[in-house]
Coordinates of C-alpha atoms in Angstrom, one line a residue:
M1 CA 62.5 108.2 115.3
K2 CA 66.6 108.6 114.7
D3 CA 68.4 109.9 117.7
S4 CA 69.9 113.4 117.8
H5 CA 72.4 113.3 120.6
Y6 CA 75.1 110.7 120.9
D7 CA 78.4 110.6 123.0
V8 CA 80.8 110.5 120.0
A9 CA 79.6 111.5 116.3
I10 CA 81.9 109.5 113.6
I11 CA 82.1 111.4 110.2
G12 CA 83.1 108.8 107.4
A13 CA 82.6 104.9 107.7
G14 CA 86.2 104.2 106.2
M15 CA 88.4 102.0 107.9
S16 CA 89.1 103.9 110.8
G17 CA 85.6 105.4 111.2
L18 CA 84.2 101.7 111.5
A19 CA 87.1 100.9 113.9
A20 CA 86.8 104.0 116.3
G21 CA 82.8 102.5 116.1
I22 CA 83.5 99.6 117.1
R23 CA 85.9 100.3 119.6
L24 CA 83.8 102.9 121.1
A25 CA 80.6 100.7 121.4
H26 CA 82.8 98.1 123.5
F27 CA 82.9 100.3 126.2
G28 CA 79.2 101.3 126.3
Q29 CA 79.5 105.0 124.3
K30 CA 76.3 105.5 122.4
V31 CA 77.8 106.0 118.8
C32 CA 76.9 106.9 115.4
I33 CA 78.7 106.9 112.0
F34 CA 77.8 109.1 109.4
E35 CA 78.4 108.4 106.0
R36 CA 77.6 110.1 102.4
H37 CA 77.6 107.1 100.1
N38 CA 76.2 104.0 100.2
T39 CA 78.9 101.4 100.4
P40 CA 81.6 101.7 103.7
G41 CA 85.4 101.5 103.5
G42 CA 86.2 104.6 102.4
L43 CA 89.7 104.3 100.4
N44 CA 89.1 100.6 100.6
S45 CA 86.1 99.6 99.2
F46 CA 84.7 97.5 96.2
Y47 CA 81.9 98.3 93.6
S48 CA 80.3 96.0 91.0
T49 CA 80.3 96.4 87.0
A50 CA 78.3 93.6 85.1
G51 CA 78.1 91.1 87.7
R52 CA 82.0 91.3 88.8
K53 CA 83.4 92.9 91.8
Y54 CA 86.0 94.8 91.8
D55 CA 88.6 96.1 94.9
V56 CA 89.2 99.7 95.0
G57 CA 92.3 100.7 97.1
L58 CA 93.5 97.1 98.3
H59 CA 96.3 95.9 96.5
A60 CA 97.4 93.6 99.7
M61 CA 96.8 94.1 103.9
T62 CA 100.3 95.0 104.8
N63 CA 101.5 94.4 108.1
Y64 CA 101.2 90.8 107.9
V65 CA 102.4 88.6 110.3
A66 CA 102.2 84.7 111.2
A67 CA 99.8 83.4 113.7
G68 CA 101.6 83.1 117.0
I69 CA 103.6 86.6 116.6
K70 CA 103.0 89.0 119.6
G71 CA 103.5 92.6 119.9
T72 CA 102.6 93.6 116.4
P73 CA 99.9 96.1 114.7
L74 CA 97.7 93.1 113.3
G75 CA 97.9 91.4 116.5
K76 CA 96.8 94.9 118.7
L77 CA 93.8 95.3 115.9
L78 CA 92.6 92.2 116.3
R79 CA 92.6 92.1 120.1
Q80 CA 91.1 95.6 120.5
L81 CA 88.4 94.7 117.9
R82 CA 87.9 91.7 119.3
I83 CA 88.1 90.0 116.1
E84 CA 89.3 86.1 115.5
R85 CA 92.5 86.0 113.5
K86 CA 90.5 83.1 110.9
E87 CA 87.7 86.1 110.2
F88 CA 90.0 88.4 108.0
A89 CA 91.0 84.9 106.3
L90 CA 94.3 86.3 105.5
C91 CA 96.4 84.7 102.4
P92 CA 100.1 85.6 102.5
Q93 CA 102.0 86.7 99.1
K94 CA 104.0 84.4 97.5
Q95 CA 107.0 87.2 97.1
S96 CA 106.8 90.8 95.4
L97 CA 109.5 92.8 93.6
I98 CA 111.0 96.3 93.3
A99 CA 111.7 96.8 89.6
F100 CA 114.4 99.5 88.6
R101 CA 116.0 99.9 84.8
D102 CA 119.1 98.0 86.1
C103 CA 118.2 96.6 89.1
A104 CA 115.9 94.2 91.0
L105 CA 115.3 93.2 94.7
R106 CA 112.8 90.5 95.7
F107 CA 111.3 90.5 98.9
T108 CA 108.6 88.3 100.8
N109 CA 107.2 88.3 104.5
D110 CA 110.5 87.1 105.5
I111 CA 112.9 89.8 106.0
T112 CA 116.1 88.2 105.7
V113 CA 115.3 87.5 101.8
L114 CA 115.4 91.3 101.4
D115 CA 118.5 91.6 103.9
T116 CA 120.2 88.9 101.2
E117 CA 119.2 90.6 98.0
V118 CA 120.6 93.8 99.3
A119 CA 124.0 92.4 100.4
T120 CA 124.5 90.4 97.2
K121 CA 123.9 93.5 95.2
F122 CA 124.8 96.1 97.1
P123 CA 127.7 94.8 99.2
A124 CA 129.1 98.3 100.1
Q125 CA 125.9 99.0 101.9
A126 CA 125.3 95.9 103.7
A127 CA 126.4 97.5 106.8
G128 CA 124.3 100.9 106.5
W129 CA 121.2 98.4 105.7
R130 CA 121.3 96.7 108.9
R131 CA 121.9 100.0 110.8
L132 CA 118.8 101.5 109.1
G133 CA 117.0 98.2 109.7
Q134 CA 118.0 98.8 113.7
T135 CA 117.0 102.5 113.8
V136 CA 113.8 101.6 112.1
R137 CA 113.1 99.0 114.8
T138 CA 114.0 100.9 117.9
Y139 CA 111.6 103.7 116.7
D140 CA 108.3 104.8 118.5
D141 CA 106.1 105.3 115.7
V142 CA 103.1 105.2 117.5
S143 CA 104.0 108.2 119.7
L144 CA 101.2 110.9 119.1
D145 CA 103.7 113.8 119.8
A146 CA 106.7 112.7 118.0
K147 CA 108.6 115.8 116.5
P148 CA 109.2 115.5 112.5
Q149 CA 111.9 114.8 110.8
S150 CA 112.8 113.9 107.0
A151 CA 113.4 110.2 106.0
R152 CA 115.7 111.1 103.4
E153 CA 118.3 113.0 105.7
V154 CA 117.7 109.8 108.7
V155 CA 118.0 106.8 105.4
A156 CA 120.9 109.2 104.0
R157 CA 123.2 108.9 107.6
H158 CA 123.0 104.7 106.7
I159 CA 122.9 104.4 102.8
T160 CA 125.0 106.2 100.3
D161 CA 124.2 104.6 97.5
P162 CA 121.4 106.8 95.3
L163 CA 120.0 103.8 93.5
L164 CA 119.1 101.8 96.4
T165 CA 117.8 104.6 98.4
D166 CA 115.5 105.8 95.5
M167 CA 114.5 101.4 95.6
I168 CA 113.7 101.5 99.0
F169 CA 111.8 104.8 99.0
C170 CA 109.6 103.7 96.1
P171 CA 107.3 101.2 98.1
V172 CA 107.2 102.8 100.9
M173 CA 106.1 106.1 99.1
Y174 CA 103.7 104.5 96.9
Y175 CA 102.2 102.8 99.7
G176 CA 102.0 105.8 102.1
S177 CA 103.6 109.1 101.0
A178 CA 101.6 112.5 101.1
Q179 CA 104.5 114.3 100.5
E180 CA 106.8 114.7 97.3
R181 CA 110.0 113.5 97.0
D182 CA 110.4 112.9 100.9
M183 CA 108.7 111.6 104.0
E184 CA 108.1 112.4 107.5
F185 CA 110.4 109.6 109.0
G186 CA 107.6 108.5 111.5
Q187 CA 105.5 107.7 108.4
F188 CA 108.9 106.3 106.7
V189 CA 109.1 103.8 109.9
I190 CA 105.6 102.9 109.9
M191 CA 105.2 101.8 106.1
F192 CA 109.1 100.1 106.6
K193 CA 108.0 98.0 108.9
A194 CA 104.3 97.4 107.3
L195 CA 106.0 96.2 104.0
Y196 CA 109.4 95.0 104.7
L197 CA 109.6 93.6 108.4
E198 CA 105.9 92.3 108.5
G199 CA 104.6 91.8 104.7
F200 CA 101.4 91.5 102.5
A201 CA 98.6 89.4 102.3
R202 CA 94.7 89.6 101.2
P203 CA 91.7 87.5 101.4
I204 CA 90.7 85.2 98.4
E205 CA 87.8 87.7 98.4
G206 CA 89.2 90.8 98.6
V207 CA 88.4 93.8 100.6
R208 CA 84.8 92.7 101.2
V209 CA 85.6 90.2 103.7
V210 CA 87.3 92.9 105.9
I211 CA 84.6 95.3 105.6
R212 CA 82.0 92.3 106.2
V213 CA 83.9 91.5 109.4
L214 CA 83.8 95.1 110.9
L215 CA 80.0 95.9 109.9
D216 CA 79.3 92.5 111.8
K217 CA 81.5 93.7 114.9
L218 CA 79.6 97.5 114.3
R219 CA 76.1 95.6 114.8
T220 CA 77.0 93.2 117.7
A221 CA 78.8 96.3 119.5
G222 CA 75.3 98.2 118.8
C223 CA 77.1 101.1 117.0
E224 CA 74.5 102.8 114.9
R225 CA 75.7 103.9 111.2
R226 CA 73.6 106.3 108.9
M227 CA 74.5 105.6 105.3
K228 CA 73.5 108.0 102.7
C229 CA 73.6 110.6 105.5
G230 CA 76.7 112.9 105.4
V231 CA 77.7 115.5 107.6
A232 CA 77.4 119.2 106.0
R233 CA 78.9 121.5 108.5
I234 CA 80.1 121.4 112.1
I235 CA 78.7 124.5 113.9
E236 CA 81.6 126.0 116.1
E237 CA 80.6 127.6 119.8
Q238 CA 82.8 128.2 122.4
G239 CA 85.7 126.5 121.0
K240 CA 83.6 123.4 120.6
A241 CA 81.8 121.6 118.0
A242 CA 78.5 122.2 119.3
R243 CA 76.3 120.7 116.6
L244 CA 76.5 118.7 113.4
V245 CA 74.1 119.8 110.5
L246 CA 73.7 116.8 108.2
D247 CA 73.1 116.8 104.3
D248 CA 69.4 116.4 105.0
G249 CA 69.0 119.6 106.9
G250 CA 69.1 117.4 110.2
E251 CA 70.9 118.5 113.2
I252 CA 72.3 116.3 115.6
T253 CA 74.7 117.0 118.8
A254 CA 77.3 114.7 120.6
G255 CA 80.2 115.2 123.3
H256 CA 82.7 114.2 120.6
V257 CA 83.2 114.2 117.0
I258 CA 85.9 112.1 115.4
S259 CA 86.4 112.7 111.7
S260 CA 88.0 110.3 109.2
I261 CA 87.5 112.5 106.0
G262 CA 90.6 114.1 106.0
F263 CA 92.2 117.2 107.9
A264 CA 91.1 119.8 105.0
E265 CA 87.8 118.1 104.2
T266 CA 87.1 118.7 108.2
M267 CA 88.4 122.4 108.3
K268 CA 85.7 123.1 105.3
L269 CA 82.9 121.8 106.9
C270 CA 83.4 124.3 110.0
E271 CA 81.3 127.1 110.5
P272 CA 83.0 129.5 110.6
S273 CA 85.0 128.0 107.6
H274 CA 89.0 127.1 108.1
D275 CA 89.8 127.7 104.4
S276 CA 93.4 129.0 104.9
A277 CA 94.4 126.6 107.4
A278 CA 92.8 123.6 104.8
G279 CA 94.7 125.2 102.2
A280 CA 97.8 125.5 104.2
N281 CA 97.8 121.9 104.4
T282 CA 96.1 119.9 101.4
G283 CA 97.5 117.0 99.8
A284 CA 98.1 117.0 96.0
L285 CA 99.5 113.5 95.4
T286 CA 97.1 111.2 93.3
F287 CA 96.7 108.2 91.3
V288 CA 95.1 106.7 88.2
E289 CA 94.3 102.9 88.2
T290 CA 93.8 100.2 85.4
I291 CA 91.9 96.8 85.8
S292 CA 92.0 94.1 83.4
I293 CA 90.4 90.9 83.7
Y294 CA 91.6 87.6 81.9
N295 CA 90.1 84.4 81.2
R296 CA 93.4 83.0 82.1
Q297 CA 95.6 83.0 85.2
P298 CA 98.9 85.0 85.1
A299 CA 101.1 82.1 85.6
E300 CA 100.2 81.0 82.5
W301 CA 102.3 83.7 80.8
G302 CA 104.8 83.3 83.3
W303 CA 103.4 86.1 85.6
G304 CA 102.9 83.6 88.4
D305 CA 105.8 84.6 90.7
D306 CA 105.0 88.0 92.3
S307 CA 102.1 89.5 93.9
I308 CA 103.5 93.0 94.1
I309 CA 105.8 94.9 91.3
F310 CA 107.2 98.2 92.4
F311 CA 108.8 99.6 89.1
N312 CA 110.7 102.5 88.2
D313 CA 112.3 103.2 84.5
S314 CA 113.8 106.6 84.8
D315 CA 117.4 107.7 86.1
R316 CA 116.1 108.8 89.5
F317 CA 112.8 107.8 90.9
E318 CA 110.7 110.6 90.9
Y319 CA 107.5 110.8 93.1
A320 CA 105.7 113.5 92.8
R321 CA 102.5 115.0 91.0
A322 CA 102.5 114.0 87.5
K323 CA 103.2 117.0 85.0
E324 CA 101.0 115.1 82.6
Q325 CA 98.0 113.6 83.6
V326 CA 99.5 110.4 84.1
D327 CA 103.6 109.3 84.8
I328 CA 104.0 106.1 83.3
R329 CA 107.5 106.3 84.2
S330 CA 107.0 104.4 87.8
G331 CA 103.9 102.6 89.4
V332 CA 102.7 99.3 91.1
I333 CA 101.3 96.5 89.6
C334 CA 99.3 94.0 91.5
L335 CA 98.5 90.4 90.3
P336 CA 95.9 89.3 92.9
N337 CA 96.4 85.9 91.4
N338 CA 99.6 85.7 93.0
F339 CA 99.0 84.9 96.9
D340 CA 99.1 81.7 98.3
Y341 CA 95.7 80.8 98.8
G342 CA 96.0 77.3 100.2
G343 CA 95.5 75.4 96.8
A344 CA 92.8 77.4 95.9
N345 CA 92.7 80.8 93.2
L346 CA 90.6 83.5 91.5
P347 CA 88.7 82.2 89.0
E348 CA 89.9 84.9 86.6
G349 CA 93.2 86.7 86.1
I350 CA 93.7 90.0 87.5
F351 CA 96.1 92.6 86.1
R352 CA 96.0 95.9 88.1
V353 CA 98.5 99.0 87.3
T354 CA 98.8 102.3 89.3
C355 CA 100.6 105.3 88.6
L356 CA 100.7 108.8 89.5
A357 CA 98.6 111.4 88.2
N358 CA 97.4 115.4 88.2
Y359 CA 94.2 115.8 89.4
D360 CA 94.0 119.4 87.9
R361 CA 94.4 117.8 83.7
W362 CA 91.5 115.6 84.7
A363 CA 89.4 117.7 87.0
H364 CA 87.0 119.6 84.5
L365 CA 87.5 117.7 81.2
P366 CA 84.4 117.3 79.0
E367 CA 82.8 114.2 79.5
E368 CA 83.9 112.9 75.7
T369 CA 87.1 114.2 76.3
Y370 CA 87.3 112.5 79.4
Q371 CA 86.4 109.1 78.3
A372 CA 88.9 109.5 75.3
D373 CA 91.7 110.0 77.7
K374 CA 91.1 107.2 80.1
R375 CA 91.3 105.0 77.1
R376 CA 94.3 106.5 75.8
W377 CA 96.1 106.3 79.5
F378 CA 95.0 103.1 79.8
A379 CA 96.6 101.7 77.0
E380 CA 100.1 104.0 78.1
A381 CA 100.4 102.6 81.7
S382 CA 99.6 99.2 80.9
R383 CA 102.3 99.1 78.1
S384 CA 104.6 100.8 80.5
A385 CA 104.1 98.4 83.4
R386 CA 104.4 95.3 81.0
R387 CA 108.1 95.7 80.5
F388 CA 108.8 94.6 84.0
L389 CA 106.9 91.2 83.2
P390 CA 107.6 88.2 81.0
P391 CA 106.7 89.5 77.2
V392 CA 103.4 88.3 75.8
D393 CA 102.3 89.5 72.9
D394 CA 99.5 91.7 72.4
A395 CA 97.1 89.7 70.4
V396 CA 96.9 86.9 73.0
L397 CA 96.6 89.5 75.9
E398 CA 93.5 91.0 73.5
K399 CA 91.9 87.7 73.2
A400 CA 91.9 86.5 77.1
L401 CA 90.5 89.9 77.8
L402 CA 87.1 90.0 79.2
A403 CA 86.8 93.1 81.1
T404 CA 88.5 96.4 82.1
D405 CA 88.1 99.5 84.3
M406 CA 89.9 102.0 85.2
F407 CA 89.7 105.3 88.0
T408 CA 91.2 108.5 87.7
P409 CA 91.3 111.5 90.5
R410 CA 88.3 112.4 89.3
T411 CA 86.6 109.2 90.4
I412 CA 88.7 109.4 93.5
K413 CA 87.0 112.6 94.3
K414 CA 83.6 111.9 93.7
F415 CA 83.1 109.0 95.9
T416 CA 85.8 110.0 98.8
G417 CA 85.5 113.8 98.9
H418 CA 89.3 113.9 99.1
I419 CA 90.1 117.3 97.8
N420 CA 92.3 117.4 94.4
G421 CA 91.5 113.2 94.5
A422 CA 94.4 113.1 97.1
I423 CA 94.7 109.2 98.1
Y424 CA 97.3 110.0 101.1
G425 CA 95.6 113.2 102.2
A426 CA 97.8 116.0 104.1
P427 CA 101.2 116.1 103.6
N428 CA 101.6 117.3 107.5
K429 CA 100.2 114.6 109.8
I430 CA 98.3 115.5 112.9
R431 CA 99.5 112.4 114.9
N432 CA 97.7 113.4 118.3
G433 CA 94.5 114.2 116.1
R434 CA 93.6 117.3 117.9
T435 CA 91.9 120.2 116.1
H436 CA 91.3 123.9 116.7
L437 CA 88.1 122.8 118.7
S438 CA 88.5 120.8 121.8
N439 CA 86.1 118.1 121.1
L440 CA 86.7 117.6 117.5
Y441 CA 89.3 114.9 116.8
L442 CA 91.1 113.6 113.2
C443 CA 91.5 109.6 112.7
G444 CA 92.3 107.8 109.7
T445 CA 94.5 109.1 106.7
D446 CA 95.5 112.6 108.5
Q447 CA 96.2 111.5 111.7
G448 CA 99.3 109.5 110.2
F449 CA 98.7 105.9 110.7
L450 CA 99.2 104.5 106.9
G451 CA 97.7 101.4 105.3
I452 CA 94.4 99.0 106.1
V453 CA 96.1 97.9 109.4
G454 CA 97.1 101.6 110.2
A455 CA 94.0 103.2 109.3
M456 CA 91.8 100.8 111.8
L457 CA 94.5 101.4 114.4
S458 CA 94.6 105.3 114.0
G459 CA 90.4 104.9 114.5
I460 CA 91.4 102.8 117.9
S461 CA 94.3 104.9 119.3
I462 CA 91.9 108.1 118.9
A463 CA 88.8 106.4 120.5
N464 CA 91.4 105.3 123.4
Y465 CA 93.4 108.6 123.6
H466 CA 90.5 111.3 123.4
V467 CA 87.6 109.7 124.5
L468 CA 87.9 106.4 126.7
Q469 CA 90.6 107.6 128.7
G470 CA 88.9 109.6 131.6
S471 CA 85.4 107.9 130.8
T472 CA 83.5 105.5 132.6
G473 CA 84.8 102.8 130.5
R474 CA 88.6 102.9 130.4
A475 CA 90.2 101.0 127.2
R476 CA 92.3 98.4 128.2

């Protein structure tokens, strides 16, 4: 028989929920993670179709640093979850590119490469770039009580060229901004460090390696996990989350509840529901992604240099909800083959393209129209992205094509529960994780630590800050 009372109940088995569960169980907390779906990982998971495994979300893990570098998010994560570095089997990127219509900036996991690119192509901005880097390095981005401020306003004190400004913001926003056209500066700093000061890496087998390690640590620590068993309601009594009603009608109680499913989504679970609070902080930014599998390595077509390409082909970079179903003017190309796997490589070529989208224009289409629109936008997004790669004849690509797939905002909503299919959740983050209930906390996307490493650190931080501090097993 399943237990009905826990020290901590965690809603959602995404990266942050799994990390929180491991951390708490290490200190003797009786913990259970409740997940509505049958696959863990949340926004960063994988699925199988026709014998192939496809990553969802993961282009690369950010915050990568080489072994031996101390005081970094990756090092803190490994230490606090008791993970050996080799278990993640991370392989660094070769290089990546910010490609705009009339300019391109190359960057690697060595910040001096980007420093040189900026100084060469924007010499008048070199001093400002250095000042911005120093501001970022000294900013306390892990403070849970930092006052919000506009990233655009802070960056403008250092960088005056609008093209360079847009190029700096493009990767940072695509990899972590829930706000249109701007970011909270703390969020900007987190992503600037994660992408530019640290860098990209991935396991050769993709995100399932990371999930496999987390599940192993979860089992070893003794944390319970209930899959296909979501939380339907959070019953409020006397300012606390008194009971959780599960999808199957069962009920459990917990001293603390940590929700990783998002602010608005959590507020809607509460009974009485807090719809007005949810509506005032619901995200709208969502994406489509196309995946093409080839029987050739991308390098054979001259596509072998860049791991990730952030592209834009408009006068100004417009990071906002698409007016049509998809905005193909900008996006992200990921070529997973182009990481340094130490002489190995993926058995097939993979070409992924991510573009901004509009949830409302996908959500309620009849199935036949939905499938037709997917085919149309698949072709449009792929064609737009390929402008930023060496040209390859359509017939050559078609002959080498083995399989395709595509997800839309509707897919995201179905498998994550995120309102509007919003990848990065609420525009206004709750840094301290607190809610209107004294024992209900947020971790993950809407707490504000971004990326896969950031999500796991979010779970750890909320577990440490709200549960372990003051408990019998104090966090170390």
